[in-house]
Amino acid sequence: MRGRRFATEADVDRHISNGFGQGAGASYVPWLRVQDVPSQGHSRKVQGIKVDRLHHLLSNLEYGYFLVCEFSEDVVDIREQYPLLPRGSAQAQASAMGLKYPNFPKSSVPYVMTTDFLLTVIKPDGSFGTVARTVKYESDLVGERADRTREKLEIEKEFWNSQGVDWTIVTEAGFTVELVQNLGLLRKFAQIPRALTQPTVVIDFLLSLRGFQGYPWTTAQVLKKVATKLFISYQDSRALYHYLIWHKRIKLDLIRAPLQMGLPLPELLIVEDTSPYRKTAEGAL
């Protein structure tokens, strides 16, 4: 699918009338899509698990943060590439700060600025709230060449602050490479055959897994022993192990330790009660 044209006011009006940057949940349409933005191979489209639609992620860092948001129990909706509309509000903020509002490349048409993620979250009191998060590599925020980037971020910040929406920058310092790799793996097992998720199967699996803790065996060896005990295949045992980590029935260190079958079974906590608990990964939000 071809990228869209952004050269005239008519182009912007047409994209707005076509619903880009509008909606919520599965009906949300990102203002920018992968095909609309020049890429060096780091953008991707990802079918959502938490929100049943295609998400458009424009960098590896955005993908990493997206995984954290999907895994978080506090995030209930993820809207990426969210436009700062109406532009008049953002332009007014820029003018008040004495900053130049950007135009579309090779055009005098005011640009439609975007925020990487607009999230609907559950607040500590149980109510719903909205937070805005911009994702940037730390290297993009330092040095003279980053001056214009920082100016545009100031405009974005004031746009959201004027609406009472919490806004901040997320960098790669907010989560580890191991966390992103682990969540990318676990996400593949977020949905497994229903027969494996029956309560009796899950309880038997967790009890067996607990019984094999403390032995000098690799994760693969333990899961093979569990499979034999429960009369299921090793592949099913491995899938259920990852599924239960993603769904918070097994809690372990996802931030520092890679999930590899050839490594010793990590220290883990089996959660009997499925009520929500805070995860160490929440700090990245």
PDB file of C-alpha atoms in Angstrom:
ATOM      1  CA  MET A   1       0.000   0.000   0.000  1.00  0.00           C
ATOM      2  CA  ARG A   2       1.371   3.392  -1.005  1.00  0.00           C
ATOM      3  CA  GLY A   3       2.196   6.160   1.411  1.00  0.00           C
ATOM      4  CA  ARG A   4      -0.115   9.157   1.611  1.00  0.00           C
ATOM      5  CA  ARG A   5       0.546  12.625   0.252  1.00  0.00           C
ATOM      6  CA  PHE A   6       1.100  15.483   2.737  1.00  0.00           C
ATOM      7  CA  ALA A   7       1.641  18.599   0.658  1.00  0.00           C
ATOM      8  CA  THR A   8      -1.463  20.759   0.918  1.00  0.00           C
ATOM      9  CA  GLU A   9      -4.128  21.707   3.436  1.00  0.00           C
ATOM     10  CA  ALA A  10      -6.551  19.691   1.319  1.00  0.00           C
ATOM     11  CA  ASP A  11      -4.389  16.609   1.898  1.00  0.00           C
ATOM     12  CA  VAL A  12      -4.500  17.086   5.672  1.00  0.00           C
ATOM     13  CA  ASP A  13      -8.247  17.738   5.655  1.00  0.00           C
ATOM     14  CA  ARG A  14      -8.836  14.636   3.561  1.00  0.00           C
ATOM     15  CA  HIS A  15      -6.839  12.429   5.926  1.00  0.00           C
ATOM     16  CA  ILE A  16      -8.781  13.800   8.892  1.00  0.00           C
ATOM     17  CA  SER A  17     -12.101  13.228   7.156  1.00  0.00           C
ATOM     18  CA  ASN A  18     -10.982   9.674   6.347  1.00  0.00           C
ATOM     19  CA  GLY A  19     -10.581   8.984  10.064  1.00  0.00           C
ATOM     20  CA  PHE A  20      -6.812   8.965  10.459  1.00  0.00           C
ATOM     21  CA  GLY A  21      -5.755   9.756  14.008  1.00  0.00           C
ATOM     22  CA  GLN A  22      -9.243   9.078  15.336  1.00  0.00           C
ATOM     23  CA  GLY A  23     -11.076   6.369  17.234  1.00  0.00           C
ATOM     24  CA  ALA A  24     -10.111   4.194  20.185  1.00  0.00           C
ATOM     25  CA  GLY A  25      -9.461   0.542  20.813  1.00  0.00           C
ATOM     26  CA  ALA A  26      -9.744  -1.639  17.732  1.00  0.00           C
ATOM     27  CA  SER A  27     -11.292   1.219  15.746  1.00  0.00           C
ATOM     28  CA  TYR A  28      -8.328   3.602  16.139  1.00  0.00           C
ATOM     29  CA  VAL A  29      -6.472   4.526  12.946  1.00  0.00           C
ATOM     30  CA  PRO A  30      -2.909   5.846  13.420  1.00  0.00           C
ATOM     31  CA  TRP A  31      -2.198   9.219  11.858  1.00  0.00           C
ATOM     32  CA  LEU A  32       1.027   7.847  10.407  1.00  0.00           C
ATOM     33  CA  ARG A  33       1.433   4.348   9.046  1.00  0.00           C
ATOM     34  CA  VAL A  34       4.603   2.462   8.240  1.00  0.00           C
ATOM     35  CA  GLN A  35       4.198   3.136   4.533  1.00  0.00           C
ATOM     36  CA  ASP A  36       3.812   6.888   5.136  1.00  0.00           C
ATOM     37  CA  VAL A  37       7.243   7.332   6.714  1.00  0.00           C
ATOM     38  CA  PRO A  38      10.678   6.770   5.099  1.00  0.00           C
ATOM     39  CA  SER A  39      12.332   3.862   6.866  1.00  0.00           C
ATOM     40  CA  GLN A  40      15.715   2.139   7.018  1.00  0.00           C
ATOM     41  CA  GLY A  41      14.151  -1.215   7.799  1.00  0.00           C
ATOM     42  CA  HIS A  42      13.311  -0.705  11.464  1.00  0.00           C
ATOM     43  CA  SER A  43       9.568  -0.054  11.133  1.00  0.00           C
ATOM     44  CA  ARG A  44       7.036  -2.843  11.392  1.00  0.00           C
ATOM     45  CA  LYS A  45       3.347  -3.657  11.544  1.00  0.00           C
ATOM     46  CA  VAL A  46       2.310  -5.801  14.490  1.00  0.00           C
ATOM     47  CA  GLN A  47      -1.085  -7.376  15.047  1.00  0.00           C
ATOM     48  CA  GLY A  48      -2.156  -6.434  18.554  1.00  0.00           C
ATOM     49  CA  ILE A  49      -2.997  -8.876  21.313  1.00  0.00           C
ATOM     50  CA  LYS A  50      -4.289  -6.383  23.871  1.00  0.00           C
ATOM     51  CA  VAL A  51      -5.999  -4.307  21.170  1.00  0.00           C
ATOM     52  CA  ASP A  52      -7.212  -6.276  18.158  1.00  0.00           C
ATOM     53  CA  ARG A  53      -5.839  -4.212  15.293  1.00  0.00           C
ATOM     54  CA  LEU A  54      -2.647  -3.676  13.327  1.00  0.00           C
ATOM     55  CA  HIS A  55      -0.180  -1.409  15.144  1.00  0.00           C
ATOM     56  CA  HIS A  56       2.276   0.736  13.157  1.00  0.00           C
ATOM     57  CA  LEU A  57       5.647   1.029  14.882  1.00  0.00           C
ATOM     58  CA  LEU A  58       8.348   3.174  13.332  1.00  0.00           C
ATOM     59  CA  SER A  59      11.498   2.057  15.167  1.00  0.00           C
ATOM     60  CA  ASN A  60      12.947  -0.792  17.177  1.00  0.00           C
ATOM     61  CA  LEU A  61      12.586   1.361  20.271  1.00  0.00           C
ATOM     62  CA  GLU A  62       8.883   1.906  19.597  1.00  0.00           C
ATOM     63  CA  TYR A  63       8.493  -1.851  19.190  1.00  0.00           C
ATOM     64  CA  GLY A  64      10.224  -2.459  22.516  1.00  0.00           C
ATOM     65  CA  TYR A  65       8.005   0.024  24.318  1.00  0.00           C
ATOM     66  CA  PHE A  66       4.941  -1.432  22.611  1.00  0.00           C
ATOM     67  CA  LEU A  67       5.819  -4.845  24.071  1.00  0.00           C
ATOM     68  CA  VAL A  68       6.097  -3.328  27.543  1.00  0.00           C
ATOM     69  CA  CYS A  69       2.666  -1.712  27.122  1.00  0.00           C
ATOM     70  CA  GLU A  70       1.060  -4.929  25.951  1.00  0.00           C
ATOM     71  CA  PHE A  71       2.523  -6.820  28.889  1.00  0.00           C
ATOM     72  CA  SER A  72       1.495  -4.204  31.442  1.00  0.00           C
ATOM     73  CA  GLU A  73      -1.713  -4.770  33.375  1.00  0.00           C
ATOM     74  CA  ASP A  74      -2.093  -1.018  33.804  1.00  0.00           C
ATOM     75  CA  VAL A  75      -2.406  -0.269  30.067  1.00  0.00           C
ATOM     76  CA  VAL A  76      -5.820  -0.936  28.529  1.00  0.00           C
ATOM     77  CA  ASP A  77      -5.533   0.874  25.181  1.00  0.00           C
ATOM     78  CA  ILE A  78      -2.571   1.724  22.959  1.00  0.00           C
ATOM     79  CA  ARG A  79      -2.833   4.427  20.301  1.00  0.00           C
ATOM     80  CA  GLU A  80       0.401   4.972  18.420  1.00  0.00           C
ATOM     81  CA  GLN A  81       1.326   7.867  16.094  1.00  0.00           C
ATOM     82  CA  TYR A  82      -1.377  10.041  17.671  1.00  0.00           C
ATOM     83  CA  PRO A  83      -1.819  13.481  16.042  1.00  0.00           C
ATOM     84  CA  LEU A  84      -1.646  16.774  17.901  1.00  0.00           C
ATOM     85  CA  LEU A  85      -4.911  18.156  16.548  1.00  0.00           C
ATOM     86  CA  PRO A  86      -6.193  20.745  16.115  1.00  0.00           C
ATOM     87  CA  ARG A  87      -2.904  22.158  14.914  1.00  0.00           C
ATOM     88  CA  GLY A  88      -3.931  25.585  16.155  1.00  0.00           C
ATOM     89  CA  SER A  89      -3.433  24.496  19.754  1.00  0.00           C
ATOM     90  CA  ALA A  90       0.097  23.232  19.130  1.00  0.00           C
ATOM     91  CA  GLN A  91       0.900  26.319  17.047  1.00  0.00           C
ATOM     92  CA  ALA A  92      -0.278  28.560  19.884  1.00  0.00           C
ATOM     93  CA  GLN A  93       1.967  26.721  22.327  1.00  0.00           C
ATOM     94  CA  ALA A  94       4.920  27.145  19.982  1.00  0.00           C
ATOM     95  CA  SER A  95       4.226  30.844  19.548  1.00  0.00           C
ATOM     96  CA  ALA A  96       3.957  31.391  23.314  1.00  0.00           C
ATOM     97  CA  MET A  97       7.378  29.799  23.776  1.00  0.00           C
ATOM     98  CA  GLY A  98       8.932  31.706  20.889  1.00  0.00           C
ATOM     99  CA  LEU A  99       9.519  28.507  18.917  1.00  0.00           C
ATOM    100  CA  LYS A 100       9.013  27.914  15.223  1.00  0.00           C
ATOM    101  CA  TYR A 101       6.241  25.470  14.459  1.00  0.00           C
ATOM    102  CA  PRO A 102       7.356  22.893  11.841  1.00  0.00           C
ATOM    103  CA  ASN A 103       6.054  22.627   8.300  1.00  0.00           C
ATOM    104  CA  PHE A 104       5.787  19.588   6.078  1.00  0.00           C
ATOM    105  CA  PRO A 105       9.039  19.010   4.119  1.00  0.00           C
ATOM    106  CA  LYS A 106       9.352  21.257   1.050  1.00  0.00           C
ATOM    107  CA  SER A 107       6.044  22.893   1.941  1.00  0.00           C
ATOM    108  CA  SER A 108       4.612  25.895   3.753  1.00  0.00           C
ATOM    109  CA  VAL A 109       1.789  23.759   5.169  1.00  0.00           C
ATOM    110  CA  PRO A 110       1.968  23.436   8.993  1.00  0.00           C
ATOM    111  CA  TYR A 111       2.986  19.937   9.974  1.00  0.00           C
ATOM    112  CA  VAL A 112       0.700  17.603  11.925  1.00  0.00           C
ATOM    113  CA  MET A 113       2.865  16.709  14.909  1.00  0.00           C
ATOM    114  CA  THR A 114       2.373  13.324  16.532  1.00  0.00           C
ATOM    115  CA  THR A 115       2.986  11.630  19.857  1.00  0.00           C
ATOM    116  CA  ASP A 116       4.400   8.122  19.635  1.00  0.00           C
ATOM    117  CA  PHE A 117       1.977   6.615  22.170  1.00  0.00           C
ATOM    118  CA  LEU A 118      -1.247   7.814  23.747  1.00  0.00           C
ATOM    119  CA  LEU A 119      -2.159   5.256  26.399  1.00  0.00           C
ATOM    120  CA  THR A 120      -5.321   4.651  28.362  1.00  0.00           C
ATOM    121  CA  VAL A 121      -4.234   3.408  31.769  1.00  0.00           C
ATOM    122  CA  ILE A 122      -5.768   2.247  35.015  1.00  0.00           C
ATOM    123  CA  LYS A 123      -4.852   4.684  37.777  1.00  0.00           C
ATOM    124  CA  PRO A 124      -4.096   3.595  41.369  1.00  0.00           C
ATOM    125  CA  ASP A 125      -7.648   4.457  42.427  1.00  0.00           C
ATOM    126  CA  GLY A 126      -9.094   2.169  39.748  1.00  0.00           C
ATOM    127  CA  SER A 127     -10.271   4.927  37.403  1.00  0.00           C
ATOM    128  CA  PHE A 128      -9.089   5.355  33.827  1.00  0.00           C
ATOM    129  CA  GLY A 129      -6.650   8.033  32.724  1.00  0.00           C
ATOM    130  CA  THR A 130      -4.620   9.066  29.690  1.00  0.00           C
ATOM    131  CA  VAL A 131      -0.873   9.476  29.409  1.00  0.00           C
ATOM    132  CA  ALA A 132       1.254  10.513  26.434  1.00  0.00           C
ATOM    133  CA  ARG A 133       4.669   8.986  25.814  1.00  0.00           C
ATOM    134  CA  THR A 134       7.275   9.979  23.257  1.00  0.00           C
ATOM    135  CA  VAL A 135       9.953   7.400  22.498  1.00  0.00           C
ATOM    136  CA  LYS A 136      13.452   8.647  21.670  1.00  0.00           C
ATOM    137  CA  TYR A 137      16.939   7.212  21.658  1.00  0.00           C
ATOM    138  CA  GLU A 138      19.167   9.059  24.107  1.00  0.00           C
ATOM    139  CA  SER A 139      21.596   9.848  21.288  1.00  0.00           C
ATOM    140  CA  ASP A 140      18.843  11.839  19.538  1.00  0.00           C
ATOM    141  CA  LEU A 141      18.528  14.170  22.529  1.00  0.00           C
ATOM    142  CA  VAL A 142      22.116  15.354  22.947  1.00  0.00           C
ATOM    143  CA  GLY A 143      24.362  17.707  21.015  1.00  0.00           C
ATOM    144  CA  GLU A 144      23.723  20.745  18.859  1.00  0.00           C
ATOM    145  CA  ARG A 145      22.071  18.702  16.122  1.00  0.00           C
ATOM    146  CA  ALA A 146      19.376  17.752  18.622  1.00  0.00           C
ATOM    147  CA  ASP A 147      18.398  21.362  19.342  1.00  0.00           C
ATOM    148  CA  ARG A 148      15.496  21.331  16.876  1.00  0.00           C
ATOM    149  CA  THR A 149      14.330  17.952  18.158  1.00  0.00           C
ATOM    150  CA  ARG A 150      14.257  19.308  21.702  1.00  0.00           C
ATOM    151  CA  GLU A 151      12.284  22.357  20.558  1.00  0.00           C
ATOM    152  CA  LYS A 152       9.622  20.183  18.955  1.00  0.00           C
ATOM    153  CA  LEU A 153       9.481  18.057  22.076  1.00  0.00           C
ATOM    154  CA  GLU A 154       8.841  21.204  24.118  1.00  0.00           C
ATOM    155  CA  ILE A 155       5.899  22.032  21.844  1.00  0.00           C
ATOM    156  CA  GLU A 156       4.566  18.497  22.265  1.00  0.00           C
ATOM    157  CA  LYS A 157       4.994  18.658  26.026  1.00  0.00           C
ATOM    158  CA  GLU A 158       3.099  21.933  26.351  1.00  0.00           C
ATOM    159  CA  PHE A 159       0.325  20.685  24.049  1.00  0.00           C
ATOM    160  CA  TRP A 160      -0.405  17.777  26.385  1.00  0.00           C
ATOM    161  CA  ASN A 161       0.192  19.680  29.610  1.00  0.00           C
ATOM    162  CA  SER A 162      -2.358  22.265  28.512  1.00  0.00           C
ATOM    163  CA  GLN A 163      -4.897  19.427  28.330  1.00  0.00           C
ATOM    164  CA  GLY A 164      -3.956  17.983  31.695  1.00  0.00           C
ATOM    165  CA  VAL A 165      -2.359  14.896  30.145  1.00  0.00           C
ATOM    166  CA  ASP A 166       0.828  13.518  31.667  1.00  0.00           C
ATOM    167  CA  TRP A 167       3.617  13.513  29.055  1.00  0.00           C
ATOM    168  CA  THR A 168       7.178  12.295  29.241  1.00  0.00           C
ATOM    169  CA  ILE A 169       9.998  10.936  27.126  1.00  0.00           C
ATOM    170  CA  VAL A 170      10.881   7.243  27.196  1.00  0.00           C
ATOM    171  CA  THR A 171      14.407   6.230  26.158  1.00  0.00           C
ATOM    172  CA  GLU A 172      16.188   2.925  25.883  1.00  0.00           C
ATOM    173  CA  ALA A 173      17.348   3.437  29.466  1.00  0.00           C
ATOM    174  CA  GLY A 174      13.801   2.609  30.569  1.00  0.00           C
ATOM    175  CA  PHE A 175      14.063  -1.069  29.671  1.00  0.00           C
ATOM    176  CA  THR A 176      16.762  -3.606  28.957  1.00  0.00           C
ATOM    177  CA  VAL A 177      17.558  -5.535  25.805  1.00  0.00           C
ATOM    178  CA  GLU A 178      16.819  -8.723  27.748  1.00  0.00           C
ATOM    179  CA  LEU A 179      13.339  -7.471  28.672  1.00  0.00           C
ATOM    180  CA  VAL A 180      12.474  -6.673  25.053  1.00  0.00           C
ATOM    181  CA  GLN A 181      13.801 -10.027  23.842  1.00  0.00           C
ATOM    182  CA  ASN A 182      11.933 -11.887  26.570  1.00  0.00           C
ATOM    183  CA  LEU A 183       8.643 -10.120  25.908  1.00  0.00           C
ATOM    184  CA  GLY A 184       9.029 -10.668  22.175  1.00  0.00           C
ATOM    185  CA  LEU A 185       9.378 -14.398  22.854  1.00  0.00           C
ATOM    186  CA  LEU A 186       6.574 -14.624  25.411  1.00  0.00           C
ATOM    187  CA  ARG A 187       4.174 -12.700  23.209  1.00  0.00           C
ATOM    188  CA  LYS A 188       4.245 -15.537  20.680  1.00  0.00           C
ATOM    189  CA  PHE A 189       2.618 -17.745  23.330  1.00  0.00           C
ATOM    190  CA  ALA A 190       0.023 -15.261  24.559  1.00  0.00           C
ATOM    191  CA  GLN A 191      -2.589 -17.412  22.824  1.00  0.00           C
ATOM    192  CA  ILE A 192      -2.241 -21.190  22.805  1.00  0.00           C
ATOM    193  CA  PRO A 193      -4.712 -24.064  22.233  1.00  0.00           C
ATOM    194  CA  ARG A 194      -7.614 -23.861  24.667  1.00  0.00           C
ATOM    195  CA  ALA A 195      -7.089 -27.425  25.793  1.00  0.00           C
ATOM    196  CA  LEU A 196      -3.770 -26.399  27.367  1.00  0.00           C
ATOM    197  CA  THR A 197      -5.328 -23.531  29.336  1.00  0.00           C
ATOM    198  CA  GLN A 198      -7.969 -25.568  31.139  1.00  0.00           C
ATOM    199  CA  PRO A 199      -7.767 -24.918  34.911  1.00  0.00           C
ATOM    200  CA  THR A 200      -6.964 -28.524  35.770  1.00  0.00           C
ATOM    201  CA  VAL A 201      -4.110 -28.617  33.237  1.00  0.00           C
ATOM    202  CA  VAL A 202      -2.709 -25.317  34.480  1.00  0.00           C
ATOM    203  CA  ILE A 203      -2.846 -26.366  38.139  1.00  0.00           C
ATOM    204  CA  ASP A 204      -1.185 -29.719  37.427  1.00  0.00           C
ATOM    205  CA  PHE A 205       1.495 -27.990  35.363  1.00  0.00           C
ATOM    206  CA  LEU A 206       2.283 -25.425  38.061  1.00  0.00           C
ATOM    207  CA  LEU A 207       2.398 -28.058  40.806  1.00  0.00           C
ATOM    208  CA  SER A 208       4.737 -30.207  38.742  1.00  0.00           C
ATOM    209  CA  LEU A 209       6.940 -27.238  37.871  1.00  0.00           C
ATOM    210  CA  ARG A 210       7.202 -26.310  41.532  1.00  0.00           C
ATOM    211  CA  GLY A 211       8.240 -29.843  42.394  1.00  0.00           C
ATOM    212  CA  PHE A 212      11.187 -29.706  39.994  1.00  0.00           C
ATOM    213  CA  GLN A 213      12.600 -26.417  41.292  1.00  0.00           C
ATOM    214  CA  GLY A 214      15.996 -26.478  42.950  1.00  0.00           C
ATOM    215  CA  TYR A 215      17.481 -29.236  40.812  1.00  0.00           C
ATOM    216  CA  PRO A 216      20.551 -28.594  38.593  1.00  0.00           C
ATOM    217  CA  TRP A 217      18.607 -28.997  35.364  1.00  0.00           C
ATOM    218  CA  THR A 218      18.088 -26.705  32.398  1.00  0.00           C
ATOM    219  CA  THR A 219      14.683 -25.223  31.699  1.00  0.00           C
ATOM    220  CA  ALA A 220      14.301 -27.601  28.757  1.00  0.00           C
ATOM    221  CA  GLN A 221      15.087 -30.604  30.940  1.00  0.00           C
ATOM    222  CA  VAL A 222      12.570 -29.519  33.553  1.00  0.00           C
ATOM    223  CA  LEU A 223       9.850 -28.912  30.963  1.00  0.00           C
ATOM    224  CA  LYS A 224      10.497 -32.330  29.423  1.00  0.00           C
ATOM    225  CA  LYS A 225      10.100 -33.953  32.843  1.00  0.00           C
ATOM    226  CA  VAL A 226       6.863 -32.009  33.419  1.00  0.00           C
ATOM    227  CA  ALA A 227       5.625 -33.076  29.992  1.00  0.00           C
ATOM    228  CA  THR A 228       6.307 -36.725  30.763  1.00  0.00           C
ATOM    229  CA  LYS A 229       4.530 -36.482  34.104  1.00  0.00           C
ATOM    230  CA  LEU A 230       1.442 -34.840  32.572  1.00  0.00           C
ATOM    231  CA  PHE A 231       1.404 -36.963  29.392  1.00  0.00           C
ATOM    232  CA  ILE A 232       1.756 -33.967  27.092  1.00  0.00           C
ATOM    233  CA  SER A 233       4.384 -33.165  24.477  1.00  0.00           C
ATOM    234  CA  TYR A 234       7.501 -31.159  25.225  1.00  0.00           C
ATOM    235  CA  GLN A 235       6.277 -28.534  22.740  1.00  0.00           C
ATOM    236  CA  ASP A 236       3.022 -28.176  24.688  1.00  0.00           C
ATOM    237  CA  SER A 237       4.925 -27.999  27.977  1.00  0.00           C
ATOM    238  CA  ARG A 238       7.155 -25.224  26.634  1.00  0.00           C
ATOM    239  CA  ALA A 239       4.188 -23.331  25.181  1.00  0.00           C
ATOM    240  CA  LEU A 240       2.297 -23.509  28.480  1.00  0.00           C
ATOM    241  CA  TYR A 241       5.378 -22.331  30.400  1.00  0.00           C
ATOM    242  CA  HIS A 242       5.671 -19.218  28.243  1.00  0.00           C
ATOM    243  CA  TYR A 243       1.909 -18.670  28.249  1.00  0.00           C
ATOM    244  CA  LEU A 244       1.778 -18.677  32.045  1.00  0.00           C
ATOM    245  CA  ILE A 245       4.646 -16.187  32.287  1.00  0.00           C
ATOM    246  CA  TRP A 246       2.895 -13.824  29.864  1.00  0.00           C
ATOM    247  CA  HIS A 247      -0.360 -14.160  31.796  1.00  0.00           C
ATOM    248  CA  LYS A 248       1.349 -13.549  35.157  1.00  0.00           C
ATOM    249  CA  ARG A 249       0.847 -16.982  36.736  1.00  0.00           C
ATOM    250  CA  ILE A 250       4.609 -17.443  36.772  1.00  0.00           C
ATOM    251  CA  LYS A 251       6.674 -14.488  37.932  1.00  0.00           C
ATOM    252  CA  LEU A 252      10.412 -14.266  37.305  1.00  0.00           C
ATOM    253  CA  ASP A 253      13.147 -11.815  36.368  1.00  0.00           C
ATOM    254  CA  LEU A 254      12.469 -10.717  32.796  1.00  0.00           C
ATOM    255  CA  ILE A 255      14.663  -7.631  32.989  1.00  0.00           C
ATOM    256  CA  ARG A 256      18.123  -9.095  33.482  1.00  0.00           C
ATOM    257  CA  ALA A 257      17.934 -12.774  32.572  1.00  0.00           C
ATOM    258  CA  PRO A 258      17.227 -14.100  29.052  1.00  0.00           C
ATOM    259  CA  LEU A 259      14.632 -16.844  28.742  1.00  0.00           C
ATOM    260  CA  GLN A 260      16.585 -19.663  27.138  1.00  0.00           C
ATOM    261  CA  MET A 261      15.776 -23.335  27.267  1.00  0.00           C
ATOM    262  CA  GLY A 262      19.450 -24.260  27.611  1.00  0.00           C
ATOM    263  CA  LEU A 263      19.967 -22.216  30.777  1.00  0.00           C
ATOM    264  CA  PRO A 264      19.147 -23.435  34.296  1.00  0.00           C
ATOM    265  CA  LEU A 265      15.516 -23.070  35.297  1.00  0.00           C
ATOM    266  CA  PRO A 266      15.356 -19.521  36.684  1.00  0.00           C
ATOM    267  CA  GLU A 267      14.175 -18.682  40.163  1.00  0.00           C
ATOM    268  CA  LEU A 268      10.455 -18.202  39.829  1.00  0.00           C
ATOM    269  CA  LEU A 269       7.349 -17.476  41.841  1.00  0.00           C
ATOM    270  CA  ILE A 270       4.199 -19.407  41.070  1.00  0.00           C
ATOM    271  CA  VAL A 271       1.201 -17.143  41.587  1.00  0.00           C
ATOM    272  CA  GLU A 272      -1.739 -19.059  42.986  1.00  0.00           C
ATOM    273  CA  ASP A 273      -4.006 -16.026  43.094  1.00  0.00           C
ATOM    274  CA  THR A 274      -4.578 -14.481  39.673  1.00  0.00           C
ATOM    275  CA  SER A 275      -5.363 -11.044  41.089  1.00  0.00           C
ATOM    276  CA  PRO A 276      -3.159  -8.319  39.538  1.00  0.00           C
ATOM    277  CA  TYR A 277       0.224  -7.619  41.018  1.00  0.00           C
ATOM    278  CA  ARG A 278       2.799  -5.034  40.129  1.00  0.00           C
ATOM    279  CA  LYS A 279       5.530  -6.125  37.772  1.00  0.00           C
ATOM    280  CA  THR A 280       9.117  -4.954  37.729  1.00  0.00           C
ATOM    281  CA  ALA A 281       8.621  -3.987  34.091  1.00  0.00           C
ATOM    282  CA  GLU A 282       6.063  -1.350  35.086  1.00  0.00           C
ATOM    283  CA  GLY A 283       8.864   1.122  35.729  1.00  0.00           C
ATOM    284  CA  ALA A 284       9.295   1.570  31.977  1.00  0.00           C
ATOM    285  CA  LEU A 285       5.872   3.214  31.791  1.00  0.00           C
TER     286      LEU A 285
END
